[in-house]
XYZ file of C-alpha atoms in Angstrom:
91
model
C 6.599 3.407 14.240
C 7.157 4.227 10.333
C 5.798 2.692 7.612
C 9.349 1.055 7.321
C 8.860 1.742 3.150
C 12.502 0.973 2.488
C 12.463 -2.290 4.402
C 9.551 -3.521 2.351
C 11.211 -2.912 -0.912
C 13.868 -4.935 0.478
C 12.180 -7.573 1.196
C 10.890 -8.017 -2.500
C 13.348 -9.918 -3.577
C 11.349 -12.344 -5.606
C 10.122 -9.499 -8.316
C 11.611 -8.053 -11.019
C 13.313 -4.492 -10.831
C 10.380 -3.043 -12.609
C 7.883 -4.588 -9.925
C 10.048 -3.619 -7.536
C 10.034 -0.115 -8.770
C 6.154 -0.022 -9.329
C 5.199 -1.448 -6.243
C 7.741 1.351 -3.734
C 5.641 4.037 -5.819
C 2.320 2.710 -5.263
C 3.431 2.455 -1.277
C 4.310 5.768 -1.302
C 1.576 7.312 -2.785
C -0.473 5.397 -0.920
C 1.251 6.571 2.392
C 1.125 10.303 1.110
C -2.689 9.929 1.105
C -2.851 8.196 4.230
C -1.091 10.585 6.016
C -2.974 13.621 4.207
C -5.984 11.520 5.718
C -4.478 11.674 9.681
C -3.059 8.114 9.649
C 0.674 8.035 10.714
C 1.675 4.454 10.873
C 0.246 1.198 8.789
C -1.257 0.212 12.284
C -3.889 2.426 11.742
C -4.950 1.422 8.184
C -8.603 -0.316 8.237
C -10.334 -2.388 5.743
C -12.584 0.741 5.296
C -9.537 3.085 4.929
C -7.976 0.465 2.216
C -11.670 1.324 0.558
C -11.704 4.673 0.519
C -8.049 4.798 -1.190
C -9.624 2.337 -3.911
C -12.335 5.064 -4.196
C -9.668 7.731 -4.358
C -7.972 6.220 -6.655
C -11.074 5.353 -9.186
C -11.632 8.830 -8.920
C -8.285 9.777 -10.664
C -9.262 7.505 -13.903
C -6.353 5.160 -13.598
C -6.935 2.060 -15.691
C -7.752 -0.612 -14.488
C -4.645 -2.329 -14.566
C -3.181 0.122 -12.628
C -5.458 0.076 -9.732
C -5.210 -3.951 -9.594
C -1.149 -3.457 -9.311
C -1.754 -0.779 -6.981
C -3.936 -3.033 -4.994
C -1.838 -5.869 -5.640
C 1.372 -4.032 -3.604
C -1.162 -2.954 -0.839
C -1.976 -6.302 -0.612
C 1.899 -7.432 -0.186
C 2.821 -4.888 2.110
C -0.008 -5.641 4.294
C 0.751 -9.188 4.667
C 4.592 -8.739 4.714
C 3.685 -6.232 8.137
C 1.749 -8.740 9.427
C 4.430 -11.530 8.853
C 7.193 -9.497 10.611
C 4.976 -8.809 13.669
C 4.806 -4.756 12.933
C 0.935 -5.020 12.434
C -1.493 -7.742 14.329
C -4.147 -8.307 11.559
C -4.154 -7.444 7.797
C -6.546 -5.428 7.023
């Protein structure tokens, strides 16, 4: 399994080209850290994991704007796996 990136950005249809834009970059940093971290699918992303990125990422100063949006697109992608059957439970 992949983190099927492009597929979610598909499925945004409902947001703007800018939010579309925004949110495939937050995804993908956010998989680039994961998988830095050992985790190679989203099936393997805890509640605890989704923490330690929020950590990470208050670590690197971003307003706080940013980490809301960032959270925000975590927050779709999470529930858009869990709608197509790729995950069980959102984390």
């Amino acid at each position: 399994m992949n983190w099927r990136q492009d597929e979610f950005a598909g499925s945004l249809t409902d947001a703007s080209p800018a939010t579309v834009l925004a949110y495939t970059k937050d995804l993908s940093s956010f998989v680039v850290w994961a998988e830095r971290s050992g985790l190679s699918e989203p099936s393997m992303v805890t509640r605890l994991i989704l923490r330690r990125y929020l950590a990470f990422l208050t670590t690197r100063r971003y307003a706080r704007r940013t980490v809301a949006r960032k959270v925000s697109a975590l927050r779709r992608y999470f529930d858009w796996l869990r709608r197509t059957g790729t995950i069980g439970s959102d984390p």
